[in-house]
Amino acid sequence: MSLGAAAALMAEARRAVALTGAGISTESGLPDFRSLGGLWQEADPMAVASRTALERRPEAFYAFYRARLAKLAEARPNPGHQALADLERAGRVQTIITQNVDGLHQAAGSRRVIEIHGNLRESACILCGAVGPISLLVEALDAGGLPRCGRCGGLLKPNVVLFEDLMPQAAWQQATEAARTCDVMLVVGSSLQVTPAASLPQEALDCGARLLIINREPTPYDRQATVVARGEAGRILPQLAAALCGTGAPGEEPAARLPN
Ligand code: NAD
């Protein structure tokens, strides 16, 4: 697959939308869920990251999220995040829909980011829904207690979508709208196995868009994609940005070909 094919597809796009997953952040030191060494190899998701876990085994729940928050505190955007921000600045990508909760797209300078699974910047009360900074939750845990809402006394969780939670409606509507109105969907670093996020490429295809997939491993949508680039997002996206908007990592020549 040539860089030309990917760049040509993006160059023809009038409304390109990116859909990103945990894979775009592995090169920032944040493990994804399903890869070798991913989070789900260490823990059972239902035991640590579900609403039931929070209510019945809060120690395990908070230990899992504290470890993620500690890793996140050290994480910085990588060249893949930066390339997507470059593509947005150059008008080549209109919106990023992300399944990630790490905020690294915004840290890289992306402006239109739809976070369909919430974020780790904020805490939220599971009873009244009050939202505050994540420091409320962390400070309560540091003090040895359970984090509770100052308004109603309910438990605080990170403001992310847990297993058994509903999707945040406003973000989901925006994401669906973006998928239905784009003409190219650029999928980066997602196994496309988590629904309903994984239904967004189908929404885009059904509305006539074409898919460009950048991922280390095969995905269920590869056969329907116009272009598939198999490899590291932090290497491929800068090449794509360099080809489309003359940017890229300093000192790096745009590669003539993308890896298969
Ligand atoms: P996933 O773990 O199911 O899939 C990640 C995919 O990315 C895999 O197919 C893997 O091969 C690929 N990948 C890994 N590193 C890559 C790289 N450097 N370049 C290209 N591809 C790479 O993750 P998902 O599809 O996003 O869905 C699972 C859930 O993961 C989402 O709900 C998301 O909220 C959550 N999650 C988020 C973070 C984060 O915010 N950084 C981290 C872990 C999990």
PDB file of C-alpha atoms and ligand atoms in Angstrom:
ATOM      1  CA  MET A   1       0.000   0.000   0.000  1.00  0.00           C
ATOM      2  CA  SER A   2       1.556   3.294  -1.049  1.00  0.00           C
ATOM      3  CA  LEU A   3       1.591   6.476   0.939  1.00  0.00           C
ATOM      4  CA  GLY A   4       0.208   7.945  -2.274  1.00  0.00           C
ATOM      5  CA  ALA A   5      -3.039   5.959  -1.978  1.00  0.00           C
ATOM      6  CA  ALA A   6      -3.628   7.084   1.592  1.00  0.00           C
ATOM      7  CA  ALA A   7      -2.653  10.675   0.859  1.00  0.00           C
ATOM      8  CA  ALA A   8      -4.784  10.780  -2.304  1.00  0.00           C
ATOM      9  CA  LEU A   9      -7.817   9.544  -0.389  1.00  0.00           C
ATOM     10  CA  MET A  10      -7.312  12.210   2.279  1.00  0.00           C
ATOM     11  CA  ALA A  11      -6.600  14.901  -0.324  1.00  0.00           C
ATOM     12  CA  GLU A  12      -9.919  14.194  -2.059  1.00  0.00           C
ATOM     13  CA  ALA A  13     -11.846  14.382   1.209  1.00  0.00           C
ATOM     14  CA  ARG A  14     -13.995  17.406   1.929  1.00  0.00           C
ATOM     15  CA  ARG A  15     -15.047  16.246   5.375  1.00  0.00           C
ATOM     16  CA  ALA A  16     -12.591  13.782   6.851  1.00  0.00           C
ATOM     17  CA  VAL A  17     -13.250  12.555  10.359  1.00  0.00           C
ATOM     18  CA  ALA A  18     -10.807  10.564  12.488  1.00  0.00           C
ATOM     19  CA  LEU A  19     -11.936   7.796  14.846  1.00  0.00           C
ATOM     20  CA  THR A  20      -9.172   6.954  17.317  1.00  0.00           C
ATOM     21  CA  GLY A  21      -8.715   4.219  19.895  1.00  0.00           C
ATOM     22  CA  ALA A  22      -6.272   3.170  22.566  1.00  0.00           C
ATOM     23  CA  GLY A  23      -3.682   2.191  19.923  1.00  0.00           C
ATOM     24  CA  ILE A  24      -2.846   5.812  19.137  1.00  0.00           C
ATOM     25  CA  SER A  25      -1.669   6.282  22.723  1.00  0.00           C
ATOM     26  CA  THR A  26       0.448   3.131  23.205  1.00  0.00           C
ATOM     27  CA  GLU A  27       3.472   5.015  21.875  1.00  0.00           C
ATOM     28  CA  SER A  28       2.902   7.517  24.693  1.00  0.00           C
ATOM     29  CA  GLY A  29       3.350   4.676  27.187  1.00  0.00           C
ATOM     30  CA  LEU A  30      -0.360   4.008  27.832  1.00  0.00           C
ATOM     31  CA  PRO A  31      -1.271   0.354  27.303  1.00  0.00           C
ATOM     32  CA  ASP A  32      -4.316  -0.429  25.176  1.00  0.00           C
ATOM     33  CA  PHE A  33      -6.883  -3.053  26.173  1.00  0.00           C
ATOM     34  CA  ARG A  34      -6.420  -6.001  23.851  1.00  0.00           C
ATOM     35  CA  SER A  35      -2.799  -6.069  22.636  1.00  0.00           C
ATOM     36  CA  LEU A  36      -0.119  -8.274  24.206  1.00  0.00           C
ATOM     37  CA  GLY A  37       0.709  -6.472  27.461  1.00  0.00           C
ATOM     38  CA  GLY A  38      -2.629  -4.617  27.305  1.00  0.00           C
ATOM     39  CA  LEU A  39      -4.713  -3.793  30.372  1.00  0.00           C
ATOM     40  CA  TRP A  40      -7.049  -6.756  29.980  1.00  0.00           C
ATOM     41  CA  GLN A  41      -4.192  -9.209  30.327  1.00  0.00           C
ATOM     42  CA  GLU A  42      -3.689  -8.028  33.886  1.00  0.00           C
ATOM     43  CA  ALA A  43      -7.278  -7.607  35.021  1.00  0.00           C
ATOM     44  CA  ASP A  44     -10.807  -8.809  34.353  1.00  0.00           C
ATOM     45  CA  PRO A  45     -12.687  -5.735  33.063  1.00  0.00           C
ATOM     46  CA  MET A  46     -15.890  -6.637  34.879  1.00  0.00           C
ATOM     47  CA  ALA A  47     -13.971  -7.048  38.153  1.00  0.00           C
ATOM     48  CA  VAL A  48     -12.271  -3.639  38.044  1.00  0.00           C
ATOM     49  CA  ALA A  49     -13.905  -1.287  35.548  1.00  0.00           C
ATOM     50  CA  SER A  50     -17.650  -1.858  35.793  1.00  0.00           C
ATOM     51  CA  ARG A  51     -20.407  -0.133  37.741  1.00  0.00           C
ATOM     52  CA  THR A  52     -20.840  -3.356  39.744  1.00  0.00           C
ATOM     53  CA  ALA A  53     -17.135  -3.366  40.639  1.00  0.00           C
ATOM     54  CA  LEU A  54     -17.353   0.243  41.868  1.00  0.00           C
ATOM     55  CA  GLU A  55     -20.331  -0.548  44.081  1.00  0.00           C
ATOM     56  CA  ARG A  56     -19.220  -3.971  45.377  1.00  0.00           C
ATOM     57  CA  ARG A  57     -15.402  -3.914  45.231  1.00  0.00           C
ATOM     58  CA  PRO A  58     -14.453  -0.239  45.402  1.00  0.00           C
ATOM     59  CA  GLU A  59     -10.863  -1.000  46.493  1.00  0.00           C
ATOM     60  CA  ALA A  60     -10.160  -2.982  43.300  1.00  0.00           C
ATOM     61  CA  PHE A  61     -11.954  -0.374  41.176  1.00  0.00           C
ATOM     62  CA  TYR A  62     -10.027   2.581  42.581  1.00  0.00           C
ATOM     63  CA  ALA A  63      -6.696   0.707  42.523  1.00  0.00           C
ATOM     64  CA  PHE A  64      -7.173   0.058  38.781  1.00  0.00           C
ATOM     65  CA  TYR A  65      -7.950   3.719  38.046  1.00  0.00           C
ATOM     66  CA  ARG A  66      -5.201   5.068  40.310  1.00  0.00           C
ATOM     67  CA  ALA A  67      -2.673   3.016  38.363  1.00  0.00           C
ATOM     68  CA  ARG A  68      -4.073   4.402  35.088  1.00  0.00           C
ATOM     69  CA  LEU A  69      -3.989   7.964  36.430  1.00  0.00           C
ATOM     70  CA  ALA A  70      -0.368   7.540  37.564  1.00  0.00           C
ATOM     71  CA  LYS A  71       0.633   6.371  34.071  1.00  0.00           C
ATOM     72  CA  LEU A  72      -1.337   9.188  32.483  1.00  0.00           C
ATOM     73  CA  ALA A  73       0.431  11.811  34.624  1.00  0.00           C
ATOM     74  CA  GLU A  74       3.672  10.867  32.841  1.00  0.00           C
ATOM     75  CA  ALA A  75       2.240  10.521  29.334  1.00  0.00           C
ATOM     76  CA  ARG A  76       2.825  13.075  26.587  1.00  0.00           C
ATOM     77  CA  PRO A  77       1.322  13.268  23.081  1.00  0.00           C
ATOM     78  CA  ASN A  78       3.336  11.282  20.534  1.00  0.00           C
ATOM     79  CA  PRO A  79       3.986  12.055  16.838  1.00  0.00           C
ATOM     80  CA  GLY A  80       0.688  10.346  15.913  1.00  0.00           C
ATOM     81  CA  HIS A  81      -1.360  12.730  18.070  1.00  0.00           C
ATOM     82  CA  GLN A  82       0.686  15.654  16.755  1.00  0.00           C
ATOM     83  CA  ALA A  83       0.175  14.636  13.141  1.00  0.00           C
ATOM     84  CA  LEU A  84      -3.603  14.510  13.646  1.00  0.00           C
ATOM     85  CA  ALA A  85      -3.470  18.015  15.153  1.00  0.00           C
ATOM     86  CA  ASP A  86      -1.439  19.156  12.107  1.00  0.00           C
ATOM     87  CA  LEU A  87      -4.025  17.614   9.777  1.00  0.00           C
ATOM     88  CA  GLU A  88      -6.821  19.453  11.607  1.00  0.00           C
ATOM     89  CA  ARG A  89      -4.934  22.789  11.452  1.00  0.00           C
ATOM     90  CA  ALA A  90      -4.411  22.260   7.714  1.00  0.00           C
ATOM     91  CA  GLY A  91      -8.148  21.627   7.242  1.00  0.00           C
ATOM     92  CA  ARG A  92      -7.549  17.971   6.270  1.00  0.00           C
ATOM     93  CA  VAL A  93      -9.389  16.529   9.285  1.00  0.00           C
ATOM     94  CA  GLN A  94     -12.532  18.208  10.575  1.00  0.00           C
ATOM     95  CA  THR A  95     -13.191  16.314  13.790  1.00  0.00           C
ATOM     96  CA  ILE A  96     -11.662  13.607  15.949  1.00  0.00           C
ATOM     97  CA  ILE A  97     -14.014  11.105  17.560  1.00  0.00           C
ATOM     98  CA  THR A  98     -12.026   9.349  20.261  1.00  0.00           C
ATOM     99  CA  GLN A  99     -12.671   6.319  22.438  1.00  0.00           C
ATOM    100  CA  ASN A 100      -9.721   7.398  24.566  1.00  0.00           C
ATOM    101  CA  VAL A 101     -10.041   8.997  27.956  1.00  0.00           C
ATOM    102  CA  ASP A 102      -6.470  10.307  28.163  1.00  0.00           C
ATOM    103  CA  GLY A 103      -6.863  13.845  26.753  1.00  0.00           C
ATOM    104  CA  LEU A 104      -3.722  13.477  24.610  1.00  0.00           C
ATOM    105  CA  HIS A 105      -5.405  14.758  21.430  1.00  0.00           C
ATOM    106  CA  GLN A 106      -6.197  18.053  23.152  1.00  0.00           C
ATOM    107  CA  ALA A 107      -2.688  18.154  24.644  1.00  0.00           C
ATOM    108  CA  ALA A 108      -1.311  17.839  21.104  1.00  0.00           C
ATOM    109  CA  GLY A 109      -3.403  20.818  19.951  1.00  0.00           C
ATOM    110  CA  SER A 110      -6.461  19.150  18.414  1.00  0.00           C
ATOM    111  CA  ARG A 111      -9.505  21.366  18.911  1.00  0.00           C
ATOM    112  CA  ARG A 112     -12.567  19.479  17.736  1.00  0.00           C
ATOM    113  CA  VAL A 113     -12.433  16.308  19.815  1.00  0.00           C
ATOM    114  CA  ILE A 114     -15.522  14.271  20.697  1.00  0.00           C
ATOM    115  CA  GLU A 115     -14.814  12.030  23.693  1.00  0.00           C
ATOM    116  CA  ILE A 116     -17.408   9.283  23.458  1.00  0.00           C
ATOM    117  CA  HIS A 117     -16.105   7.348  26.494  1.00  0.00           C
ATOM    118  CA  GLY A 118     -15.581  10.378  28.746  1.00  0.00           C
ATOM    119  CA  ASN A 119     -12.271  11.503  30.211  1.00  0.00           C
ATOM    120  CA  LEU A 120      -9.907  11.079  33.158  1.00  0.00           C
ATOM    121  CA  ARG A 121      -9.620  14.855  33.810  1.00  0.00           C
ATOM    122  CA  GLU A 122     -12.874  14.888  35.739  1.00  0.00           C
ATOM    123  CA  SER A 123     -14.681  13.001  38.449  1.00  0.00           C
ATOM    124  CA  ALA A 124     -18.446  12.411  38.438  1.00  0.00           C
ATOM    125  CA  CYS A 125     -20.905  11.444  41.168  1.00  0.00           C
ATOM    126  CA  ILE A 126     -22.669   8.163  40.414  1.00  0.00           C
ATOM    127  CA  LEU A 127     -25.858   9.404  42.128  1.00  0.00           C
ATOM    128  CA  CYS A 128     -26.411  13.068  41.204  1.00  0.00           C
ATOM    129  CA  GLY A 129     -24.004  13.285  38.258  1.00  0.00           C
ATOM    130  CA  ALA A 130     -22.127  16.331  39.620  1.00  0.00           C
ATOM    131  CA  VAL A 131     -18.859  16.754  37.733  1.00  0.00           C
ATOM    132  CA  GLY A 132     -15.635  18.101  39.277  1.00  0.00           C
ATOM    133  CA  PRO A 133     -11.893  17.849  38.791  1.00  0.00           C
ATOM    134  CA  ILE A 134     -10.309  14.392  39.108  1.00  0.00           C
ATOM    135  CA  SER A 135      -8.227  15.801  42.000  1.00  0.00           C
ATOM    136  CA  LEU A 136     -11.344  15.521  44.231  1.00  0.00           C
ATOM    137  CA  LEU A 137     -11.267  11.771  43.793  1.00  0.00           C
ATOM    138  CA  VAL A 138      -7.491  11.393  44.069  1.00  0.00           C
ATOM    139  CA  GLU A 139      -7.202  13.541  47.201  1.00  0.00           C
ATOM    140  CA  ALA A 140      -9.933  11.554  48.995  1.00  0.00           C
ATOM    141  CA  LEU A 141      -8.152   8.281  48.153  1.00  0.00           C
ATOM    142  CA  ASP A 142      -4.817   9.749  49.282  1.00  0.00           C
ATOM    143  CA  ALA A 143      -6.449  10.621  52.597  1.00  0.00           C
ATOM    144  CA  GLY A 144      -7.425   6.971  52.993  1.00  0.00           C
ATOM    145  CA  GLY A 145     -11.183   7.274  52.449  1.00  0.00           C
ATOM    146  CA  LEU A 146     -13.638   6.625  49.652  1.00  0.00           C
ATOM    147  CA  PRO A 147     -14.222   9.654  47.399  1.00  0.00           C
ATOM    148  CA  ARG A 148     -17.708  11.048  47.981  1.00  0.00           C
ATOM    149  CA  CYS A 149     -19.745  13.789  46.363  1.00  0.00           C
ATOM    150  CA  GLY A 150     -19.813  17.055  48.334  1.00  0.00           C
ATOM    151  CA  ARG A 151     -23.445  17.583  47.307  1.00  0.00           C
ATOM    152  CA  CYS A 152     -25.160  14.238  47.882  1.00  0.00           C
ATOM    153  CA  GLY A 153     -22.583  11.842  49.377  1.00  0.00           C
ATOM    154  CA  GLY A 154     -22.636   9.466  46.392  1.00  0.00           C
ATOM    155  CA  LEU A 155     -19.441   7.732  45.313  1.00  0.00           C
ATOM    156  CA  LEU A 156     -17.252   9.575  42.836  1.00  0.00           C
ATOM    157  CA  LYS A 157     -15.914   7.786  39.766  1.00  0.00           C
ATOM    158  CA  PRO A 158     -13.601   9.062  37.043  1.00  0.00           C
ATOM    159  CA  ASN A 159     -15.851  10.699  34.432  1.00  0.00           C
ATOM    160  CA  VAL A 160     -15.464   7.766  32.045  1.00  0.00           C
ATOM    161  CA  VAL A 161     -17.960   5.294  30.637  1.00  0.00           C
ATOM    162  CA  LEU A 162     -17.746   2.134  32.755  1.00  0.00           C
ATOM    163  CA  PHE A 163     -18.948  -1.273  31.670  1.00  0.00           C
ATOM    164  CA  GLU A 164     -22.722  -1.250  32.323  1.00  0.00           C
ATOM    165  CA  ASP A 165     -22.869   2.579  31.961  1.00  0.00           C
ATOM    166  CA  LEU A 166     -24.822   4.313  29.217  1.00  0.00           C
ATOM    167  CA  MET A 167     -22.956   6.340  26.594  1.00  0.00           C
ATOM    168  CA  PRO A 168     -22.943  10.125  27.192  1.00  0.00           C
ATOM    169  CA  GLN A 169     -25.847  11.110  24.923  1.00  0.00           C
ATOM    170  CA  ALA A 170     -24.599  14.480  23.665  1.00  0.00           C
ATOM    171  CA  ALA A 171     -21.166  13.145  22.691  1.00  0.00           C
ATOM    172  CA  TRP A 172     -22.676  10.068  21.077  1.00  0.00           C
ATOM    173  CA  GLN A 173     -25.082  12.165  19.001  1.00  0.00           C
ATOM    174  CA  GLN A 174     -22.234  14.400  17.822  1.00  0.00           C
ATOM    175  CA  ALA A 175     -20.144  11.347  16.939  1.00  0.00           C
ATOM    176  CA  THR A 176     -22.981   9.722  14.994  1.00  0.00           C
ATOM    177  CA  GLU A 177     -23.631  12.962  13.138  1.00  0.00           C
ATOM    178  CA  ALA A 178     -19.920  13.317  12.287  1.00  0.00           C
ATOM    179  CA  ALA A 179     -19.807   9.696  11.050  1.00  0.00           C
ATOM    180  CA  ARG A 180     -22.916  10.178   8.887  1.00  0.00           C
ATOM    181  CA  THR A 181     -21.695  13.390   7.288  1.00  0.00           C
ATOM    182  CA  CYS A 182     -18.035  12.609   6.639  1.00  0.00           C
ATOM    183  CA  ASP A 183     -16.753  11.460   3.268  1.00  0.00           C
ATOM    184  CA  VAL A 184     -13.602   9.792   4.620  1.00  0.00           C
ATOM    185  CA  MET A 185     -13.260   8.148   8.006  1.00  0.00           C
ATOM    186  CA  LEU A 186      -9.671   7.714   9.170  1.00  0.00           C
ATOM    187  CA  VAL A 187      -9.633   4.979  11.834  1.00  0.00           C
ATOM    188  CA  VAL A 188      -6.461   4.885  13.947  1.00  0.00           C
ATOM    189  CA  GLY A 189      -5.431   2.413  16.657  1.00  0.00           C
ATOM    190  CA  SER A 190      -8.733   0.718  17.331  1.00  0.00           C
ATOM    191  CA  SER A 191      -9.536  -3.000  17.316  1.00  0.00           C
ATOM    192  CA  LEU A 192     -13.086  -1.952  16.312  1.00  0.00           C
ATOM    193  CA  GLN A 193     -14.433  -4.554  18.713  1.00  0.00           C
ATOM    194  CA  VAL A 194     -16.033  -2.303  21.321  1.00  0.00           C
ATOM    195  CA  THR A 195     -19.624  -1.425  20.491  1.00  0.00           C
ATOM    196  CA  PRO A 196     -21.282   0.956  19.997  1.00  0.00           C
ATOM    197  CA  ALA A 197     -18.081   2.821  18.994  1.00  0.00           C
ATOM    198  CA  ALA A 198     -17.284   0.061  16.511  1.00  0.00           C
ATOM    199  CA  SER A 199     -20.566   0.771  14.694  1.00  0.00           C
ATOM    200  CA  LEU A 200     -19.378   4.239  13.617  1.00  0.00           C
ATOM    201  CA  PRO A 201     -17.367   3.036  10.581  1.00  0.00           C
ATOM    202  CA  GLN A 202     -20.496   1.188   9.403  1.00  0.00           C
ATOM    203  CA  GLU A 203     -22.556   4.398   9.803  1.00  0.00           C
ATOM    204  CA  ALA A 204     -19.960   6.204   7.691  1.00  0.00           C
ATOM    205  CA  LEU A 205     -19.889   3.459   5.012  1.00  0.00           C
ATOM    206  CA  ASP A 206     -23.695   3.356   4.880  1.00  0.00           C
ATOM    207  CA  CYS A 207     -23.695   7.099   4.175  1.00  0.00           C
ATOM    208  CA  GLY A 208     -21.210   6.738   1.311  1.00  0.00           C
ATOM    209  CA  ALA A 209     -17.919   7.519   3.064  1.00  0.00           C
ATOM    210  CA  ARG A 210     -14.674   5.652   2.423  1.00  0.00           C
ATOM    211  CA  LEU A 211     -12.465   4.190   5.142  1.00  0.00           C
ATOM    212  CA  LEU A 212      -8.734   4.560   5.725  1.00  0.00           C
ATOM    213  CA  ILE A 213      -7.559   2.271   8.543  1.00  0.00           C
ATOM    214  CA  ILE A 214      -4.205   2.622  10.307  1.00  0.00           C
ATOM    215  CA  ASN A 215      -3.689  -0.200  12.802  1.00  0.00           C
ATOM    216  CA  ARG A 216      -1.059  -2.671  13.942  1.00  0.00           C
ATOM    217  CA  GLU A 217      -3.377  -5.642  13.570  1.00  0.00           C
ATOM    218  CA  PRO A 218      -6.245  -6.573  11.256  1.00  0.00           C
ATOM    219  CA  THR A 219      -9.695  -5.206  12.099  1.00  0.00           C
ATOM    220  CA  PRO A 220     -13.162  -6.476  11.158  1.00  0.00           C
ATOM    221  CA  TYR A 221     -13.506  -3.523   8.733  1.00  0.00           C
ATOM    222  CA  ASP A 222     -10.307  -4.069   6.713  1.00  0.00           C
ATOM    223  CA  ARG A 223     -12.165  -5.660   3.794  1.00  0.00           C
ATOM    224  CA  GLN A 224     -14.514  -2.723   3.522  1.00  0.00           C
ATOM    225  CA  ALA A 225     -11.733  -0.145   3.742  1.00  0.00           C
ATOM    226  CA  THR A 226     -10.443   1.659   0.671  1.00  0.00           C
ATOM    227  CA  VAL A 227      -6.929   1.826   2.161  1.00  0.00           C
ATOM    228  CA  VAL A 228      -5.414  -0.155   5.072  1.00  0.00           C
ATOM    229  CA  ALA A 229      -2.004   0.777   6.511  1.00  0.00           C
ATOM    230  CA  ARG A 230      -0.700  -1.875   8.893  1.00  0.00           C
ATOM    231  CA  GLY A 231       1.839  -0.515  11.389  1.00  0.00           C
ATOM    232  CA  GLU A 232       2.578   2.044  14.083  1.00  0.00           C
ATOM    233  CA  ALA A 233       0.361   5.113  14.121  1.00  0.00           C
ATOM    234  CA  GLY A 234       3.241   7.231  15.441  1.00  0.00           C
ATOM    235  CA  ARG A 235       5.197   6.499  12.288  1.00  0.00           C
ATOM    236  CA  ILE A 236       2.475   6.388   9.641  1.00  0.00           C
ATOM    237  CA  LEU A 237       0.447   9.469  10.630  1.00  0.00           C
ATOM    238  CA  PRO A 238       3.443  11.849  10.480  1.00  0.00           C
ATOM    239  CA  GLN A 239       4.215  10.529   6.992  1.00  0.00           C
ATOM    240  CA  LEU A 240       0.629  11.169   5.972  1.00  0.00           C
ATOM    241  CA  ALA A 241       0.673  14.671   7.476  1.00  0.00           C
ATOM    242  CA  ALA A 242       3.986  15.398   5.743  1.00  0.00           C
ATOM    243  CA  ALA A 243       2.541  14.307   2.401  1.00  0.00           C
ATOM    244  CA  LEU A 244      -0.634  16.378   2.851  1.00  0.00           C
ATOM    245  CA  CYS A 245       0.540  19.480   4.642  1.00  0.00           C
ATOM    246  CA  GLY A 246       4.325  19.478   4.494  1.00  0.00           C
ATOM    247  CA  THR A 247       4.764  18.745   8.193  1.00  0.00           C
ATOM    248  CA  GLY A 248       6.433  15.850   9.992  1.00  0.00           C
ATOM    249  CA  ALA A 249       8.947  14.998  12.615  1.00  0.00           C
ATOM    250  CA  PRO A 250      11.985  17.303  12.342  1.00  0.00           C
ATOM    251  CA  GLY A 251      14.764  15.675  10.359  1.00  0.00           C
ATOM    252  CA  GLU A 252      12.483  12.972   8.950  1.00  0.00           C
ATOM    253  CA  GLU A 253      12.058  12.676   5.235  1.00  0.00           C
ATOM    254  CA  PRO A 254       8.526  11.807   4.131  1.00  0.00           C
ATOM    255  CA  ALA A 255       8.690   8.100   3.263  1.00  0.00           C
ATOM    256  CA  ALA A 256       7.869   7.139  -0.286  1.00  0.00           C
ATOM    257  CA  ARG A 257       5.834   4.152   0.833  1.00  0.00           C
ATOM    258  CA  LEU A 258       3.812   3.227   3.860  1.00  0.00           C
ATOM    259  CA  PRO A 259       4.510  -0.164   5.447  1.00  0.00           C
ATOM    260  CA  ASN A 260       2.111  -2.998   4.812  1.00  0.00           C
TER     261      ASN A 260
HETATM  262  P1  NAD B   1      -8.253  -1.948  21.819  1.00  0.00           P
HETATM  263  O1  NAD B   1      -7.256  -2.255  22.898  1.00  0.00           O
HETATM  264  O2  NAD B   1      -9.422  -2.849  21.686  1.00  0.00           O
HETATM  265  O3  NAD B   1      -7.482  -1.946  20.407  1.00  0.00           O
HETATM  266  C1  NAD B   1      -6.323  -1.227  20.184  1.00  0.00           C
HETATM  267  C2  NAD B   1      -5.859  -1.508  18.763  1.00  0.00           C
HETATM  268  O4  NAD B   1      -4.780  -0.641  18.482  1.00  0.00           O
HETATM  269  C3  NAD B   1      -5.374  -2.951  18.551  1.00  0.00           C
HETATM  270  O5  NAD B   1      -5.981  -3.485  17.385  1.00  0.00           O
HETATM  271  C4  NAD B   1      -3.858  -2.785  18.371  1.00  0.00           C
HETATM  272  O6  NAD B   1      -3.329  -3.687  17.419  1.00  0.00           O
HETATM  273  C5  NAD B   1      -3.743  -1.373  17.850  1.00  0.00           C
HETATM  274  N1  NAD B   1      -2.505  -0.687  18.216  1.00  0.00           N
HETATM  275  C6  NAD B   1      -1.850  -0.716  19.401  1.00  0.00           C
HETATM  276  N2  NAD B   1      -0.788   0.112  19.363  1.00  0.00           N
HETATM  277  C7  NAD B   1      -0.766   0.650  18.111  1.00  0.00           C
HETATM  278  C8  NAD B   1       0.086   1.574  17.465  1.00  0.00           C
HETATM  279  N3  NAD B   1       1.133   2.120  18.086  1.00  0.00           N
HETATM  280  N4  NAD B   1      -0.195   1.920  16.185  1.00  0.00           N
HETATM  281  C9  NAD B   1      -1.259   1.376  15.535  1.00  0.00           C
HETATM  282  N5  NAD B   1      -2.094   0.490  16.097  1.00  0.00           N
HETATM  283  C10 NAD B   1      -1.859   0.143  17.382  1.00  0.00           C
HETATM  284  O7  NAD B   1      -8.694  -0.452  22.012  1.00  0.00           O
HETATM  285  P2  NAD B   1      -9.967   0.342  21.433  1.00  0.00           P
HETATM  286  O8  NAD B   1     -10.365  -0.185  20.115  1.00  0.00           O
HETATM  287  O9  NAD B   1      -9.706   1.787  21.617  1.00  0.00           O
HETATM  288  O10 NAD B   1     -11.199  -0.008  22.396  1.00  0.00           O
HETATM  289  C11 NAD B   1     -11.133  -0.364  23.717  1.00  0.00           C
HETATM  290  C12 NAD B   1     -11.370   0.703  24.761  1.00  0.00           C
HETATM  291  O11 NAD B   1     -10.103   1.086  25.182  1.00  0.00           O
HETATM  292  C13 NAD B   1     -12.017   2.006  24.504  1.00  0.00           C
HETATM  293  O12 NAD B   1     -13.238   1.996  25.141  1.00  0.00           O
HETATM  294  C14 NAD B   1     -11.114   3.048  25.233  1.00  0.00           C
HETATM  295  O13 NAD B   1     -11.916   3.861  26.058  1.00  0.00           O
HETATM  296  C15 NAD B   1     -10.273   2.200  26.072  1.00  0.00           C
HETATM  297  N6  NAD B   1      -8.892   2.566  26.429  1.00  0.00           N
HETATM  298  C16 NAD B   1      -8.440   3.839  26.319  1.00  0.00           C
HETATM  299  C17 NAD B   1      -7.128   4.131  26.653  1.00  0.00           C
HETATM  300  C18 NAD B   1      -6.649   5.550  26.548  1.00  0.00           C
HETATM  301  O14 NAD B   1      -7.425   6.475  26.766  1.00  0.00           O
HETATM  302  N7  NAD B   1      -5.381   5.746  26.205  1.00  0.00           N
HETATM  303  C19 NAD B   1      -6.259   3.107  27.052  1.00  0.00           C
HETATM  304  C20 NAD B   1      -6.763   1.795  27.159  1.00  0.00           C
HETATM  305  C21 NAD B   1      -8.089   1.529  26.832  1.00  0.00           C
END
